[in-house]
mmCIF file of C-alpha atoms and ligand atoms in Angstrom:
data_model
loop_
_atom_site.group_PDB
_atom_site.id
_atom_site.type_symbol
_atom_site.label_atom_id
_atom_site.label_comp_id
_atom_site.label_asym_id
_atom_site.label_seq_id
_atom_site.Cartn_x
_atom_site.Cartn_y
_atom_site.Cartn_z
ATOM 1 C CA MET A 230 -5.850 -5.227 -1.988
ATOM 2 C CA ASN A 231 -4.343 -1.845 -1.130
ATOM 3 C CA ILE A 232 -4.633 1.105 -3.477
ATOM 4 C CA ALA A 233 -1.460 3.225 -3.729
ATOM 5 C CA LEU A 234 -1.226 6.748 -5.096
ATOM 6 C CA ILE A 235 2.011 7.883 -6.709
ATOM 7 C CA GLY A 236 3.057 11.153 -8.357
ATOM 8 C CA LEU A 237 5.174 14.260 -7.979
ATOM 9 C CA PRO A 238 5.055 16.478 -4.884
ATOM 10 C CA GLY A 239 1.957 18.652 -5.074
ATOM 11 C CA SER A 240 -0.029 16.247 -7.244
ATOM 12 C CA GLY A 241 -2.543 15.790 -4.402
ATOM 13 C CA LYS A 242 -1.631 12.296 -3.196
ATOM 14 C CA SER A 243 -2.417 12.826 0.505
ATOM 15 C CA THR A 244 -5.609 14.833 -0.002
ATOM 16 C CA ILE A 245 -6.970 12.469 -2.621
ATOM 17 C CA ALA A 246 -5.954 9.321 -0.696
ATOM 18 C CA ARG A 247 -7.741 10.575 2.422
ATOM 19 C CA GLN A 248 -10.891 11.387 0.440
ATOM 20 C CA LEU A 249 -10.765 8.096 -1.474
ATOM 21 C CA GLY A 250 -10.390 6.160 1.787
ATOM 22 C CA ARG A 251 -13.446 7.971 3.209
ATOM 23 C CA CYS A 252 -15.449 7.205 0.103
ATOM 24 C CA LEU A 253 -14.600 3.507 0.189
ATOM 25 C CA LYS A 254 -14.748 3.330 3.997
ATOM 26 C CA VAL A 255 -11.263 1.890 4.188
ATOM 27 C CA GLY A 256 -8.176 3.094 6.073
ATOM 28 C CA TYR A 257 -5.803 5.786 4.875
ATOM 29 C CA LEU A 258 -2.036 5.435 5.332
ATOM 30 C CA ASP A 259 0.430 8.231 4.628
ATOM 31 C CA SER A 260 3.954 6.987 4.014
ATOM 32 C CA ASP A 261 5.657 10.351 4.706
ATOM 33 C CA SER A 262 3.836 10.723 8.056
ATOM 34 C CA LEU A 263 4.872 7.224 9.115
ATOM 35 C CA ILE A 264 8.455 7.942 8.052
ATOM 36 C CA GLU A 265 8.466 11.163 10.100
ATOM 37 C CA LYS A 266 7.158 9.271 13.123
ATOM 38 C CA ARG A 267 10.008 6.805 12.732
ATOM 39 C CA LEU A 268 12.613 9.539 12.192
ATOM 40 C CA GLY A 269 11.315 11.588 15.099
ATOM 41 C CA CYS A 270 11.776 14.768 13.056
ATOM 42 C CA PRO A 271 10.540 16.404 9.842
ATOM 43 C CA ILE A 272 11.805 14.856 6.589
ATOM 44 C CA LYS A 273 13.422 18.163 5.601
ATOM 45 C CA LYS A 274 15.533 18.195 8.770
ATOM 46 C CA TYR A 275 16.495 14.547 8.302
ATOM 47 C CA PHE A 276 17.602 15.259 4.718
ATOM 48 C CA GLU A 277 19.821 18.108 5.953
ATOM 49 C CA GLN A 278 21.423 16.030 8.701
ATOM 50 C CA HIS A 279 21.715 12.575 7.133
ATOM 51 C CA GLY A 280 21.339 13.040 3.368
ATOM 52 C CA GLU A 281 18.926 11.665 0.806
ATOM 53 C CA ALA A 282 20.325 8.103 0.584
ATOM 54 C CA SER A 283 19.665 7.433 4.253
ATOM 55 C CA PHE A 284 16.124 8.793 3.864
ATOM 56 C CA ARG A 285 15.547 6.487 0.871
ATOM 57 C CA ASP A 286 16.569 3.428 2.956
ATOM 58 C CA ILE A 287 13.943 4.260 5.556
ATOM 59 C CA GLU A 288 11.379 5.049 2.874
ATOM 60 C CA GLU A 289 11.977 1.620 1.313
ATOM 61 C CA ALA A 290 11.553 -0.179 4.654
ATOM 62 C CA VAL A 291 8.347 1.721 5.477
ATOM 63 C CA LEU A 292 6.868 1.089 2.028
ATOM 64 C CA ASP A 293 7.625 -2.620 2.346
ATOM 65 C CA GLU A 294 5.696 -2.739 5.624
ATOM 66 C CA LEU A 295 2.829 -0.575 4.419
ATOM 67 C CA THR A 296 2.193 -2.576 1.295
ATOM 68 C CA LEU A 297 2.055 -5.801 3.305
ATOM 69 C CA ARG A 298 -0.522 -4.564 5.825
ATOM 70 C CA PRO A 299 -3.531 -6.848 5.837
ATOM 71 C CA GLY A 300 -6.940 -5.402 4.994
ATOM 72 C CA GLN A 301 -7.707 -2.709 2.488
ATOM 73 C CA HIS A 302 -6.120 0.729 2.657
ATOM 74 C CA VAL A 303 -5.435 3.691 0.464
ATOM 75 C CA VAL A 304 -1.711 4.436 0.674
ATOM 76 C CA SER A 305 -0.252 7.845 -0.106
ATOM 77 C CA THR A 306 3.455 7.645 -1.044
ATOM 78 C CA GLY A 307 6.314 10.164 -1.221
ATOM 79 C CA GLY A 308 7.088 11.566 -4.671
ATOM 80 C CA GLY A 309 10.498 9.884 -4.869
ATOM 81 C CA VAL A 310 9.317 6.390 -3.973
ATOM 82 C CA VAL A 311 9.605 5.215 -7.596
ATOM 83 C CA LEU A 312 13.349 5.937 -7.733
ATOM 84 C CA ARG A 313 14.172 2.469 -6.390
ATOM 85 C CA LEU A 314 13.391 -0.612 -8.425
ATOM 86 C CA ALA A 315 12.455 -2.606 -5.299
ATOM 87 C CA ASN A 316 9.771 -0.041 -4.445
ATOM 88 C CA ARG A 317 8.400 -0.008 -7.981
ATOM 89 C CA GLN A 318 8.162 -3.790 -7.997
ATOM 90 C CA ARG A 319 6.537 -4.028 -4.563
ATOM 91 C CA LEU A 320 4.015 -1.348 -5.395
ATOM 92 C CA ARG A 321 3.053 -2.964 -8.667
ATOM 93 C CA GLN A 322 2.806 -6.479 -7.229
ATOM 94 C CA ARG A 323 1.043 -5.664 -3.985
ATOM 95 C CA CYS A 324 -1.218 -2.712 -4.822
ATOM 96 C CA ARG A 325 -3.480 -1.266 -7.461
ATOM 97 C CA VAL A 326 -1.327 1.732 -8.319
ATOM 98 C CA VAL A 327 -2.712 5.054 -9.515
ATOM 99 C CA TYR A 328 -0.411 7.732 -10.957
ATOM 100 C CA LEU A 329 -1.741 11.233 -10.288
ATOM 101 C CA LEU A 330 -0.504 13.076 -13.349
ATOM 102 C CA CYS A 331 -0.055 16.839 -13.182
ATOM 103 C CA THR A 332 1.981 19.224 -15.330
ATOM 104 C CA PRO A 333 5.143 20.790 -13.850
ATOM 105 C CA GLN A 334 3.584 24.234 -14.504
ATOM 106 C CA GLU A 335 0.545 23.432 -12.355
ATOM 107 C CA LEU A 336 2.736 21.838 -9.669
ATOM 108 C CA SER A 337 4.987 24.878 -9.432
ATOM 109 C CA ARG A 338 1.890 27.100 -9.109
ATOM 110 C CA ARG A 339 0.603 24.948 -6.252
ATOM 111 C CA LEU A 340 3.967 24.702 -4.493
ATOM 112 C CA ARG A 341 5.198 28.261 -4.935
ATOM 113 C CA HIS A 342 5.026 28.970 -1.168
ATOM 114 C CA ASP A 343 6.143 25.520 0.006
ATOM 115 C CA ARG A 344 9.074 25.429 2.428
ATOM 116 C CA THR A 345 8.762 21.820 3.585
ATOM 117 C CA ARG A 346 9.978 19.815 0.605
ATOM 118 C CA PRO A 347 13.774 19.499 0.742
ATOM 119 C CA LEU A 348 14.226 18.907 -2.993
ATOM 120 C CA LEU A 349 12.428 22.131 -3.869
ATOM 121 C CA GLN A 350 14.434 24.476 -1.616
ATOM 122 C CA VAL A 351 16.557 25.701 -4.547
ATOM 123 C CA ASP A 352 16.915 28.996 -6.442
ATOM 124 C CA ASP A 353 14.650 27.891 -9.273
ATOM 125 C CA PRO A 354 12.018 25.446 -7.978
ATOM 126 C CA GLN A 355 10.129 25.596 -11.278
ATOM 127 C CA ALA A 356 13.155 24.308 -13.219
ATOM 128 C CA ARG A 357 13.619 21.672 -10.532
ATOM 129 C CA LEU A 358 10.041 20.470 -10.973
ATOM 130 C CA HIS A 359 10.575 20.208 -14.731
ATOM 131 C CA GLU A 360 13.685 18.092 -14.110
ATOM 132 C CA LEU A 361 11.851 15.893 -11.621
ATOM 133 C CA PHE A 362 8.973 15.472 -14.069
ATOM 134 C CA SER A 363 11.295 14.434 -16.929
ATOM 135 C CA ALA A 364 13.191 11.976 -14.760
ATOM 136 C CA ARG A 365 10.225 10.456 -12.957
ATOM 137 C CA ASP A 366 7.262 10.515 -15.335
ATOM 138 C CA PRO A 367 8.525 7.326 -17.080
ATOM 139 C CA LEU A 368 9.000 5.633 -13.671
ATOM 140 C CA TYR A 369 5.507 6.568 -12.489
ATOM 141 C CA ARG A 370 4.067 5.224 -15.746
ATOM 142 C CA GLU A 371 6.069 1.998 -15.463
ATOM 143 C CA THR A 372 4.779 1.457 -11.910
ATOM 144 C CA ALA A 373 1.134 2.489 -12.321
ATOM 145 C CA HIS A 374 -1.796 0.378 -13.402
ATOM 146 C CA TYR A 375 -3.869 3.526 -13.961
ATOM 147 C CA VAL A 376 -3.089 7.148 -14.844
ATOM 148 C CA VAL A 377 -5.442 9.900 -13.650
ATOM 149 C CA GLU A 378 -5.033 13.616 -14.422
ATOM 150 C CA THR A 379 -5.224 15.966 -11.456
ATOM 151 C CA GLY A 380 -4.504 19.313 -13.104
ATOM 152 C CA ARG A 381 -7.756 21.280 -13.128
ATOM 153 C CA PRO A 382 -10.510 19.107 -11.638
ATOM 154 C CA THR A 383 -11.679 19.263 -8.026
ATOM 155 C CA VAL A 384 -10.665 16.620 -5.486
ATOM 156 C CA SER A 385 -14.129 14.996 -5.748
ATOM 157 C CA ALA A 386 -13.844 14.820 -9.539
ATOM 158 C CA VAL A 387 -10.437 13.144 -9.293
ATOM 159 C CA VAL A 388 -11.757 10.670 -6.708
ATOM 160 C CA ALA A 389 -14.736 9.886 -8.975
ATOM 161 C CA ASP A 390 -12.335 9.338 -11.871
ATOM 162 C CA ILE A 391 -10.204 6.946 -9.809
ATOM 163 C CA LEU A 392 -13.278 4.993 -8.653
ATOM 164 C CA ALA A 393 -14.428 4.684 -12.258
ATOM 165 C CA GLN A 394 -11.036 3.502 -13.492
ATOM 166 C CA LEU A 395 -10.721 0.955 -10.702
ATOM 167 C CA ASN A 396 -14.298 -0.146 -11.268
ATOM 168 C CA LEU A 397 -15.191 0.536 -7.629
ATOM 169 C CA VAL A 398 -18.327 2.051 -6.149
ATOM 170 C CA PRO A 399 -18.369 4.306 -3.068
ATOM 171 C CA ALA A 400 -19.427 2.605 0.172
ATOM 172 C CA GLN A 401 -23.054 3.281 1.173
ATOM 173 C CA PRO A 402 -23.385 5.999 3.829
ATOM 174 C CA GLY A 403 -23.901 4.538 7.285
ATOM 175 C CA ARG A 404 -22.589 1.100 6.342
ATOM 176 C CA GLY A 405 -19.313 -0.473 7.473
HETATM 177 C C1 LIG B 688 10.116 13.624 -2.061
HETATM 178 C C2 LIG B 688 8.789 13.924 -1.860
HETATM 179 C C3 LIG B 688 8.207 14.114 -0.522
HETATM 180 C C4 LIG B 688 9.029 13.391 0.559
HETATM 181 C C5 LIG B 688 10.481 13.740 0.431
HETATM 182 C C6 LIG B 688 11.061 13.385 -0.931
HETATM 183 C C7 LIG B 688 10.612 13.489 -3.445
HETATM 184 O O1 LIG B 688 6.864 13.646 -0.504
HETATM 185 O O2 LIG B 688 8.863 11.995 0.488
HETATM 186 O O3 LIG B 688 10.599 15.115 0.670
HETATM 187 O O4 LIG B 688 11.690 12.911 -3.652
HETATM 188 O O5 LIG B 688 9.891 13.942 -4.369
HETATM 189 P P1 LIG B 688 5.647 14.393 -1.285
HETATM 190 O O6 LIG B 688 5.588 13.842 -2.669
HETATM 191 O O7 LIG B 688 4.436 14.041 -0.499
HETATM 192 O O8 LIG B 688 5.945 15.843 -1.258
#
């Protein structure tokens, strides 16, 4: 079964998914990268030209496909994937879902120089992250089977925590 990582922008989904996939010797799939391939342009540009609703339609279609891929993968999702009920249901039914929990303060520290995320290109990105956290934290919790904190620890410590919660052991080096 696929493992899916959910959480706010900056919570480490892509980095941790890649590392977790390496550890388990399974594939890594990044939803935002696949969406960008399909759009043929960066998500930020697509948002500007076509609006958020159109982006969410494509995100839903890509998630549907990703979560049905045979074999085992670690899937990194976009931060807004939980906004649609259909996505929340598909994730929960088809994947073991891990919510990477991080405080808005830590996220705004990590993302202070970010220019790629369309929803954070506002006068007060810190306030925006607080709003996003309040609106989405309940949705992430509703969707996730496991909650893992990613505030202070290193990537390896977070990966170890996820493996422990999912009761998985890293693949042996050289095997598979
Ligand atoms: C979004 C998060 C982004 C990307 C898009 C929308 C959001 O992904 O899907 O810009 O609504 O929070 P990351 O969480 O990887 O930044």
